Amino acid sequence: MRRPRRDIVWIPTFALLVAFAVPWPLWGVDRVVAGLPVWIWWHVAWLGLCAVLFSRFARSGAWERGMGLRPEANGEDRGAGGDARGPAAGGDRP
Amino acid sequence: MTLGLSLGIVVGYLFLALAVGLVAYRVSETTAEDYYLASRSIGTVVLLFTTFATLLSAFTFFGGPNLAFAAGPEWLIVMGTLDGVLFAVLWYVIGYKQWLIGNRNGYVTLGEMLGDRFGSTGLRALVAGVSLLWLFPYVMLQQMGAGEALVGLTDGVVPYWGGAALITAFMILYVVLAGMRGVAWTDTIQGLFMLSVVWLAAVWVVSAVGGVGAATGAMLDARPDFGSFGGGTYSVGFIVSTAITIAFGVTMFPQINQRFFVAKSGETLKRSFALWPVLVLLLFVPAFMLGAWAAGMPVDVPEGANVLPVVLNEYTPAWFAALVIAGAMAAMMSSSDSMLLSGSSYFTRDLYRPVVNADASERREAWVARIGVAAFALLAFAASLFRPGTLIEVGSTAFSGFALLALPVICALYWDRTTRTGMIAGVLVPQLAYLAVVLSAVVGFVPTLPRAVAGGWDVALGLMALSALLTVGVSLLTAPTAEGDASRFAVAGD
């Protein structure tokens, strides 16, 4: 399976999510907003954003394609039993 | 009277957890895969909470608020970044691939996975040995935390050693009986319990002091530097190296790493991954802010005591403070039972059977595992009585030790050209160097090597880079051995 170009976008996305999980632009800022320092609100919003993007990433199938797996063969059907080791993992690699 | 009530709540809670373990024991089969991995049958909620409760320990529950109290609420950002974001990403990078190949090849431990891929019993034993080495201080940390918790709760009536002994007894009992399924079930209860009591505590304390704004205002009056982000302890070097070493370290923690093998399905892993940052946020914000707000409260925190119990004793009734301590004990127990369980699987499967006695019967192996658990926990208990550092110090030492394993493992997972010699060099050399740094602080006649350089940059960060360089460099210089088989780590095709 060809790896769609948009899959690559996840790499810089994750890099940004990790890098700005620390509110660097607010270094030294001491404004209090709604009872808490403003950089704490950044943190709260950022982790919320992470949860949303992680969920979109997980659903996009980009990771499976990246590892040569077929994403749709990798859903709920991969039960606890032996079938998980079976042909579900069959990707498009020759 | 109050003392009896508080102790009753804590001990009663521990017995409740034990009862759940016994139920799990009754439904368990006697295979190693069931005992250590609950037959890879863990669903989303249980996986999420078992990882959560396992990860959060005395380090989070007491160390975190203590640090926020002493140095400012930035600890929330450090822990949030490393646990909520970086660990979640690594969960996918390392954990998902590990789950795929673990499922295909039936691996139970990290050492087993690497040993099989590179056809090397030596590498398998090395990984297990390194893991057990760093597991020791971390088990000790839980015992120290429990000891301190009960001293705080009972105003010193229960001595430090008493609390440490109580949790040691329970965790040995628990692991010997329950296995992974019991551990995962109680983790779920403990995780939910922790979350609920922390939020109740925060709401209770905040309303007692007049609201969030008033709490922050009082904090800023007492410590104006707490309002602005960064500064003091929180240098750029400290934030970056703490976040990186702990997040990478966590993925190599036996009890966390083994959770990468237990998911029922890929969907389970994906859902857990997406929900993770929210869960982290829900626990850390109230817990660490309580610590930071305490700086502005009229409470007297004795030297070496934990701030959270002091605040609760001041603002909430005794029974509630006891409940929170029970929650914290839950955090410690849910971490240490998983640690001991994973430790025993590393010990029996990667050290005892391949190195000592290959023909051991299942029955004999089971006994070795249980005796190993008891001996390990008792030794850690003895060491915890010496209190070799603060909770944060002991925790960071262990995390950095594990973090040095992460990059060679990522290499092995994603780069087919990795060789056995490359892996051994990449694991062994940085470990020896780090061990020298750690021991130099303890052994009197060796000059102390610095743990951090140039304004808070952890030496472990440099050693992590060294581990990657050595793994890649030595792999390029050496040929793959005949026993190695890169296809063991392929996830596509059969």
Coordinates of C-alpha atoms in Angstrom, one line a residue, chain B:
Chain B
M1 CA -10.2 7.1 68.7
T2 CA -9.4 9.2 65.6
L3 CA -6.2 7.3 65.2
G4 CA -8.0 4.0 65.3
L5 CA -10.4 5.3 62.7
S6 CA -7.7 6.5 60.3
L7 CA -5.7 3.3 60.6
G8 CA -8.9 1.3 60.2
I9 CA -9.7 3.0 57.0
V10 CA -6.2 2.5 55.5
V11 CA -5.9 -1.1 56.6
G12 CA -9.5 -1.8 55.6
Y13 CA -8.8 -0.5 52.2
L14 CA -5.7 -2.7 51.8
F15 CA -7.9 -5.8 52.7
L16 CA -10.5 -4.8 50.2
A17 CA -7.8 -4.7 47.5
L18 CA -6.6 -8.1 48.7
A19 CA -10.1 -9.5 48.4
V20 CA -10.3 -8.4 44.8
G21 CA -7.0 -10.1 44.2
L22 CA -8.3 -13.4 45.6
V23 CA -11.3 -13.3 43.3
A24 CA -9.0 -12.8 40.4
Y25 CA -6.9 -15.7 41.6
R26 CA -9.9 -18.0 41.5
V27 CA -10.6 -17.3 37.9
S28 CA -6.9 -17.5 36.8
E29 CA -5.3 -20.3 35.0
T30 CA -1.9 -21.6 36.0
T31 CA 0.0 -20.7 32.9
A32 CA 2.8 -18.1 32.9
E33 CA 1.0 -16.1 30.2
D34 CA -2.1 -15.9 32.4
Y35 CA -0.2 -15.2 35.6
Y36 CA 2.0 -12.5 34.1
L37 CA -0.2 -11.1 31.3
A38 CA -3.8 -12.2 32.1
S39 CA -3.7 -14.1 28.8
R40 CA -3.5 -10.8 26.8
S41 CA -7.1 -10.1 27.5
I42 CA -7.2 -6.7 29.0
G43 CA -9.8 -4.2 27.7
T44 CA -9.6 -0.4 27.3
V45 CA -10.8 0.7 30.7
V46 CA -8.8 -1.8 32.6
L47 CA -5.7 -1.2 30.5
L48 CA -6.0 2.6 30.9
F49 CA -6.4 2.4 34.6
T50 CA -3.9 -0.3 35.2
T51 CA -1.3 1.7 33.3
F52 CA -2.4 4.8 35.1
A53 CA -2.4 3.4 38.6
T54 CA 0.9 1.5 38.0
L55 CA 2.6 4.6 36.7
L56 CA 1.4 6.8 39.6
S57 CA 3.1 6.0 42.7
A58 CA 4.6 7.6 45.8
F59 CA 6.6 9.7 43.4
T60 CA 3.5 11.4 42.0
F61 CA 1.4 11.4 45.1
F62 CA 3.7 12.8 47.6
G63 CA 6.9 13.8 45.8
G64 CA 4.9 15.9 43.3
P65 CA 3.0 18.0 45.7
N66 CA 6.1 18.4 47.9
L67 CA 8.1 19.7 44.9
A68 CA 5.3 22.1 43.9
F69 CA 5.1 23.3 47.5
A70 CA 8.9 23.9 47.7
A71 CA 9.7 25.1 44.2
G72 CA 6.4 26.1 42.5
P73 CA 3.6 24.7 40.4
E74 CA 5.7 24.2 37.3
W75 CA 6.1 20.6 38.4
L76 CA 2.6 20.2 36.9
I77 CA 4.0 21.1 33.5
V78 CA 7.0 18.8 33.8
M79 CA 5.0 15.8 34.8
G80 CA 2.1 16.7 32.4
T81 CA 4.5 16.9 29.5
L82 CA 6.4 13.8 30.3
D83 CA 3.5 11.6 31.3
G84 CA 0.6 13.1 29.4
V85 CA 2.3 13.8 26.1
L86 CA 5.8 12.3 25.6
F87 CA 4.9 9.0 27.3
A88 CA 1.7 8.8 25.2
V89 CA 3.7 9.3 22.0
L90 CA 6.3 6.7 23.1
W91 CA 3.4 4.4 24.1
Y92 CA 2.5 4.3 20.4
V93 CA 6.1 4.3 19.0
I94 CA 7.4 1.5 21.3
G95 CA 4.2 0.1 22.8
Y96 CA 2.1 -0.5 19.8
K97 CA 4.9 -2.2 17.9
Q98 CA 5.8 -4.3 20.9
W99 CA 2.2 -5.3 21.2
L100 CA 2.1 -6.4 17.5
I101 CA 5.2 -8.5 17.7
G102 CA 4.5 -9.7 21.2
N103 CA 1.1 -11.0 20.0
R104 CA 2.7 -12.7 17.0
N105 CA 5.5 -14.4 18.9
G106 CA 4.1 -14.8 22.4
Y107 CA 6.6 -12.7 24.3
V108 CA 6.1 -12.1 28.0
T109 CA 9.1 -9.9 28.8
L110 CA 11.2 -7.3 27.1
G111 CA 14.3 -9.4 27.6
E112 CA 12.7 -12.4 26.1
M113 CA 11.7 -10.3 23.0
L114 CA 15.2 -8.9 22.5
G115 CA 16.9 -12.2 23.4
D116 CA 14.8 -14.0 20.7
R117 CA 15.4 -11.4 18.1
F118 CA 19.1 -11.4 18.5
G119 CA 19.5 -15.1 19.4
S120 CA 21.3 -14.2 22.6
T121 CA 20.7 -15.4 26.1
G122 CA 23.4 -13.0 27.3
L123 CA 21.4 -10.0 26.0
R124 CA 18.2 -11.3 27.5
A125 CA 19.9 -11.7 30.9
L126 CA 21.6 -8.3 30.6
V127 CA 18.3 -6.5 30.0
A128 CA 16.6 -8.4 32.9
G129 CA 19.6 -7.7 35.2
V130 CA 19.6 -4.0 34.4
S131 CA 15.8 -3.8 34.9
L132 CA 15.9 -5.6 38.2
L133 CA 18.8 -3.3 39.3
W134 CA 16.7 -0.1 38.8
L135 CA 13.5 -1.7 40.0
F136 CA 15.0 -2.1 43.4
P137 CA 15.3 1.6 44.3
Y138 CA 11.8 2.2 42.9
V139 CA 10.2 -0.5 45.1
M140 CA 12.1 1.1 47.9
L141 CA 10.6 4.4 47.1
Q142 CA 7.1 3.0 47.6
Q143 CA 8.0 1.7 51.0
M144 CA 9.5 5.0 51.9
G145 CA 6.4 6.8 50.7
A146 CA 4.1 4.5 52.7
G147 CA 6.2 4.9 55.8
E148 CA 6.1 8.7 55.6
A149 CA 2.4 8.6 54.8
L150 CA 1.5 6.8 58.0
V151 CA 3.8 9.0 60.1
G152 CA 2.0 12.0 58.6
L153 CA -1.5 10.6 59.1
T154 CA -1.0 9.4 62.7
D155 CA 1.3 12.3 63.9
G156 CA 4.1 9.8 64.4
V157 CA 2.2 7.3 66.5
V158 CA 2.8 4.7 63.8
P159 CA 6.6 4.8 63.2
Y160 CA 8.1 5.1 59.7
W161 CA 9.2 1.5 59.7
G162 CA 5.7 0.4 60.6
G163 CA 4.1 1.9 57.5
A164 CA 6.9 0.6 55.3
A165 CA 6.5 -2.9 56.8
L166 CA 2.7 -2.8 56.3
I167 CA 2.9 -2.1 52.6
T168 CA 5.7 -4.7 52.2
A169 CA 3.6 -7.4 53.8
F170 CA 0.6 -6.5 51.6
M171 CA 2.4 -6.4 48.4
I172 CA 4.2 -9.7 48.9
L173 CA 0.9 -11.3 49.8
Y174 CA -0.8 -9.8 46.9
V175 CA 1.7 -10.7 44.2
V176 CA 2.2 -14.2 45.5
L177 CA -1.5 -14.8 45.2
A178 CA -3.0 -12.7 42.5
G179 CA -1.0 -12.4 39.3
M180 CA -1.7 -9.9 36.5
R181 CA -5.4 -10.2 36.4
G182 CA -5.8 -9.4 40.1
V183 CA -3.3 -6.6 39.8
A184 CA -5.1 -5.1 36.8
W185 CA -8.5 -5.3 38.5
T186 CA -7.4 -3.7 41.7
D187 CA -5.4 -1.1 39.7
T188 CA -8.7 -0.1 38.1
I189 CA -10.4 0.3 41.4
Q190 CA -7.4 2.1 42.9
G191 CA -7.1 4.4 39.9
L192 CA -10.8 5.5 40.1
F193 CA -10.5 5.8 43.9
M194 CA -7.4 8.0 43.6
L195 CA -9.0 10.3 41.1
S196 CA -12.1 10.7 43.1
V197 CA -10.4 11.4 46.5
V198 CA -8.0 13.8 45.0
W199 CA -10.8 15.9 43.4
L200 CA -12.8 15.7 46.6
A201 CA -9.8 16.8 48.5
A202 CA -9.1 19.7 46.2
V203 CA -12.7 20.9 46.3
W204 CA -12.8 20.6 50.1
V205 CA -9.6 22.5 50.7
V206 CA -10.3 25.1 48.1
S207 CA -13.7 25.9 49.4
A208 CA -12.3 26.1 53.0
V209 CA -9.8 28.7 51.9
G210 CA -12.3 30.7 49.9
G211 CA -12.0 29.5 46.3
V212 CA -9.4 29.0 43.6
G213 CA -8.7 32.7 43.2
A214 CA -8.2 33.2 47.0
A215 CA -5.9 30.1 47.2
T216 CA -3.8 31.4 44.3
G217 CA -3.7 34.9 45.8
A218 CA -2.5 33.6 49.1
M219 CA 0.1 31.5 47.4
L220 CA 1.4 34.5 45.4
D221 CA 1.5 36.7 48.5
A222 CA 3.7 34.1 50.2
R223 CA 5.7 33.2 47.2
P224 CA 5.5 35.8 44.4
D225 CA 7.8 33.7 42.2
F226 CA 5.3 30.9 42.0
G227 CA 3.1 32.9 39.6
S228 CA 5.5 33.2 36.7
F229 CA 6.5 30.3 34.6
G230 CA 10.1 29.0 35.0
G231 CA 12.9 30.2 37.2
G232 CA 14.4 28.9 40.4
T233 CA 14.6 25.1 40.3
Y234 CA 12.9 25.1 37.0
S235 CA 15.6 25.9 34.5
V236 CA 15.2 24.9 30.9
G237 CA 17.8 22.1 31.4
F238 CA 15.9 20.8 34.4
I239 CA 12.5 20.8 32.6
V240 CA 13.8 19.2 29.4
S241 CA 16.0 16.6 31.0
T242 CA 13.5 15.6 33.6
A243 CA 10.7 15.2 31.0
I244 CA 12.9 13.2 28.6
T245 CA 14.6 10.9 31.1
I246 CA 11.4 10.1 33.0
A247 CA 9.2 9.6 29.9
F248 CA 11.8 7.3 28.2
G249 CA 12.5 5.6 31.5
V250 CA 8.9 4.9 32.1
T251 CA 8.6 2.9 28.8
M252 CA 11.3 0.6 30.0
F253 CA 10.0 0.1 33.5
P254 CA 9.2 -3.6 33.6
Q255 CA 5.7 -3.1 35.0
I256 CA 4.8 -0.5 32.3
N257 CA 6.6 -2.2 29.5
Q258 CA 4.8 -5.4 30.2
R259 CA 1.5 -3.6 29.9
F260 CA 2.4 -3.1 26.2
F261 CA 1.9 -6.9 25.8
V262 CA -1.5 -7.3 27.6
A263 CA -4.0 -5.4 25.4
K264 CA -6.9 -7.4 24.0
S265 CA -6.8 -5.6 20.7
G266 CA -5.3 -2.8 18.7
E267 CA -8.4 -0.8 19.3
T268 CA -7.9 -1.1 23.0
L269 CA -4.4 0.4 22.7
K270 CA -5.6 3.2 20.4
R271 CA -8.4 4.2 22.7
S272 CA -6.2 4.2 25.8
F273 CA -3.6 6.3 23.9
A274 CA -6.1 9.0 23.1
L275 CA -7.7 9.1 26.6
W276 CA -4.4 9.2 28.3
P277 CA -3.6 12.9 28.4
V278 CA -7.0 13.7 29.8
L279 CA -6.6 11.2 32.6
V280 CA -3.2 12.6 33.5
L281 CA -4.6 16.1 33.5
L282 CA -7.4 15.1 35.8
L283 CA -5.1 13.7 38.4
F284 CA -2.1 16.1 38.3
V285 CA -3.9 19.4 38.3
P286 CA -5.6 19.0 41.7
A287 CA -2.8 17.0 43.3
F288 CA 0.0 19.4 42.4
M289 CA -2.0 22.6 42.8
L290 CA -2.8 21.5 46.4
G291 CA 0.9 21.3 47.0
A292 CA 1.6 24.7 45.4
W293 CA -1.4 26.4 47.2
A294 CA -0.2 25.0 50.5
A295 CA 2.7 27.5 50.3
G296 CA 0.2 30.3 51.0
M297 CA -1.8 28.4 53.7
P298 CA -1.2 28.8 57.4
V299 CA 0.1 25.3 57.7
D300 CA 3.3 24.2 59.3
V301 CA 5.0 21.5 57.3
P302 CA 7.7 19.8 59.4
E303 CA 11.1 19.2 57.8
G304 CA 11.1 16.1 55.7
A305 CA 7.3 15.6 56.0
N306 CA 4.9 15.3 53.1
V307 CA 2.8 18.4 52.4
L308 CA -0.4 16.7 51.3
P309 CA -1.3 15.0 54.6
V310 CA -0.5 18.1 56.5
V311 CA -2.9 20.2 54.4
L312 CA -5.6 17.6 54.7
N313 CA -5.3 17.3 58.4
E314 CA -5.7 21.0 58.6
Y315 CA -8.7 21.5 56.4
T316 CA -10.6 18.2 56.2
P317 CA -12.0 15.8 58.9
A318 CA -9.8 13.0 60.0
W319 CA -11.7 10.3 58.2
F320 CA -11.3 12.1 54.9
A321 CA -7.6 12.7 55.3
A322 CA -7.4 8.9 56.1
L323 CA -9.2 8.2 52.9
V324 CA -6.8 10.2 50.8
I325 CA -3.8 8.5 52.5
A326 CA -5.5 5.3 51.7
G327 CA -5.7 6.5 48.1
A328 CA -2.0 7.3 48.2
M329 CA -1.3 3.9 49.7
A330 CA -3.4 2.5 46.8
A331 CA -1.1 4.4 44.4
M332 CA 1.9 2.9 46.0
M333 CA 0.6 -0.6 46.3
S334 CA -0.7 -0.6 42.8
S335 CA 2.7 0.4 41.6
S336 CA 4.7 -1.9 43.7
D337 CA 2.6 -5.0 43.2
S338 CA 3.0 -4.6 39.5
M339 CA 6.7 -4.0 39.9
L340 CA 7.1 -7.1 41.9
L341 CA 5.0 -9.2 39.5
S342 CA 7.0 -7.9 36.5
G343 CA 10.3 -8.3 38.4
S344 CA 9.5 -11.9 39.2
S345 CA 8.7 -12.6 35.5
Y346 CA 12.1 -11.0 34.5
F347 CA 13.8 -13.0 37.2
T348 CA 12.4 -16.4 36.4
R349 CA 12.0 -16.2 32.7
D350 CA 15.1 -14.2 31.7
L351 CA 17.6 -15.1 34.5
Y352 CA 16.6 -18.3 36.4
R353 CA 15.5 -20.5 33.6
P354 CA 17.9 -19.6 30.8
V355 CA 21.0 -19.1 33.0
V356 CA 20.6 -21.2 36.1
N357 CA 18.3 -24.1 35.6
A358 CA 16.9 -24.7 32.1
D359 CA 15.2 -27.9 33.2
A360 CA 13.2 -26.5 36.1
S361 CA 9.7 -27.7 36.3
E362 CA 6.8 -25.3 36.1
R363 CA 6.1 -25.9 39.7
R364 CA 9.7 -25.2 40.7
E365 CA 9.7 -22.0 38.6
A366 CA 6.5 -20.8 40.3
W367 CA 8.2 -21.3 43.7
V368 CA 11.3 -19.5 42.6
A369 CA 9.2 -16.6 41.4
R370 CA 7.4 -16.3 44.7
I371 CA 10.4 -16.7 46.9
G372 CA 12.2 -14.2 44.6
V373 CA 9.4 -11.7 45.1
A374 CA 9.5 -12.0 48.9
A375 CA 13.3 -11.7 49.0
F376 CA 13.3 -8.7 46.7
A377 CA 10.6 -6.9 48.7
L378 CA 12.2 -7.6 52.0
L379 CA 15.6 -6.4 50.8
A380 CA 14.1 -3.2 49.5
F381 CA 12.3 -2.8 52.8
A382 CA 15.6 -3.1 54.7
A383 CA 17.2 -0.5 52.3
S384 CA 14.2 1.8 52.7
L385 CA 14.9 2.0 56.4
F386 CA 18.1 3.9 55.7
R387 CA 16.1 6.6 53.7
P388 CA 18.9 7.3 51.2
G389 CA 17.3 10.4 49.7
T390 CA 14.1 12.2 49.0
L391 CA 11.3 10.6 47.1
I392 CA 12.1 12.7 44.0
E393 CA 15.8 11.9 44.2
V394 CA 15.3 8.1 44.5
G395 CA 12.7 8.2 41.8
S396 CA 14.8 10.2 39.3
T397 CA 17.8 7.8 39.8
A398 CA 15.7 4.8 38.9
F399 CA 14.0 6.6 35.9
S400 CA 17.3 7.6 34.4
G401 CA 18.7 4.1 34.7
F402 CA 15.7 2.8 32.8
A403 CA 15.8 5.6 30.2
L404 CA 19.2 4.4 29.1
L405 CA 17.6 1.2 27.8
A406 CA 15.0 3.0 25.6
L407 CA 17.0 4.1 22.6
P408 CA 18.7 0.7 21.9
V409 CA 15.3 -0.9 22.2
I410 CA 13.8 1.6 19.7
C411 CA 16.8 0.8 17.4
A412 CA 16.1 -2.9 17.6
L413 CA 12.4 -2.4 16.9
Y414 CA 12.8 -0.2 13.9
W415 CA 16.2 -0.9 12.3
D416 CA 16.8 -4.3 10.9
R417 CA 20.5 -3.8 10.7
T418 CA 20.9 -3.6 14.5
T419 CA 23.3 -6.3 15.7
R420 CA 23.7 -8.3 18.9
T421 CA 27.1 -6.7 19.6
G422 CA 25.6 -3.2 18.9
M423 CA 22.8 -3.9 21.4
I424 CA 25.1 -5.2 24.1
A425 CA 27.4 -2.2 23.7
G426 CA 24.5 0.2 23.6
V427 CA 23.0 -1.2 26.8
L428 CA 26.1 -2.1 28.8
V429 CA 28.4 0.9 28.5
P430 CA 26.0 3.7 29.4
Q431 CA 24.7 1.6 32.3
L432 CA 28.2 1.1 33.7
A433 CA 28.9 4.9 33.3
Y434 CA 25.6 5.8 35.0
L435 CA 26.1 3.3 37.8
A436 CA 29.5 4.9 38.4
V437 CA 27.9 8.3 38.7
V438 CA 25.2 7.1 41.1
L439 CA 27.6 5.0 43.2
S440 CA 30.1 7.8 43.5
A441 CA 27.6 9.8 45.4
V442 CA 27.2 7.0 47.9
V443 CA 30.7 5.5 48.2
G444 CA 32.8 7.8 50.4
F445 CA 36.3 7.4 48.9
V446 CA 35.3 8.0 45.3
P447 CA 35.1 11.6 44.2
T448 CA 31.4 12.5 43.5
L449 CA 30.6 12.7 39.8
P450 CA 28.0 15.4 39.0
R451 CA 24.5 14.2 38.3
A452 CA 23.6 17.4 36.5
V453 CA 25.8 19.8 34.6
A454 CA 25.5 23.4 33.2
G455 CA 22.4 24.5 35.0
G456 CA 20.3 21.4 35.4
W457 CA 21.1 19.2 32.4
D458 CA 21.0 15.6 33.6
V459 CA 24.1 13.5 32.7
A460 CA 21.7 10.7 31.9
L461 CA 20.6 12.7 28.8
G462 CA 24.2 12.6 27.5
L463 CA 24.3 8.9 28.3
M464 CA 21.1 8.3 26.4
A465 CA 22.7 9.9 23.3
L466 CA 25.8 7.7 23.9
S467 CA 23.6 4.6 24.1
A468 CA 22.0 5.5 20.7
L469 CA 25.5 6.2 19.2
L470 CA 27.0 3.0 20.5
T471 CA 24.0 0.9 19.3
V472 CA 24.1 2.3 15.8
G473 CA 27.9 2.7 15.5
V474 CA 28.8 -0.8 16.8
S475 CA 26.0 -2.3 14.7
L476 CA 27.4 -0.7 11.6
L477 CA 30.9 -2.1 12.5
T478 CA 29.8 -5.6 13.3
A479 CA 28.0 -8.2 11.2
P480 CA 24.6 -9.7 12.3
T481 CA 25.1 -13.1 14.0
A482 CA 23.7 -16.2 12.6
E483 CA 21.4 -16.7 15.6
G484 CA 19.8 -13.3 15.1
D485 CA 16.6 -13.1 13.1
A486 CA 15.3 -9.6 12.2
S487 CA 12.1 -11.1 10.8
R488 CA 11.1 -11.8 14.4
F489 CA 10.3 -8.1 14.7
A490 CA 8.5 -7.8 11.4
V491 CA 4.8 -7.0 11.8
A492 CA 3.7 -7.5 8.2
G493 CA 3.5 -10.7 6.3
D494 CA 3.8 -14.3 7.7

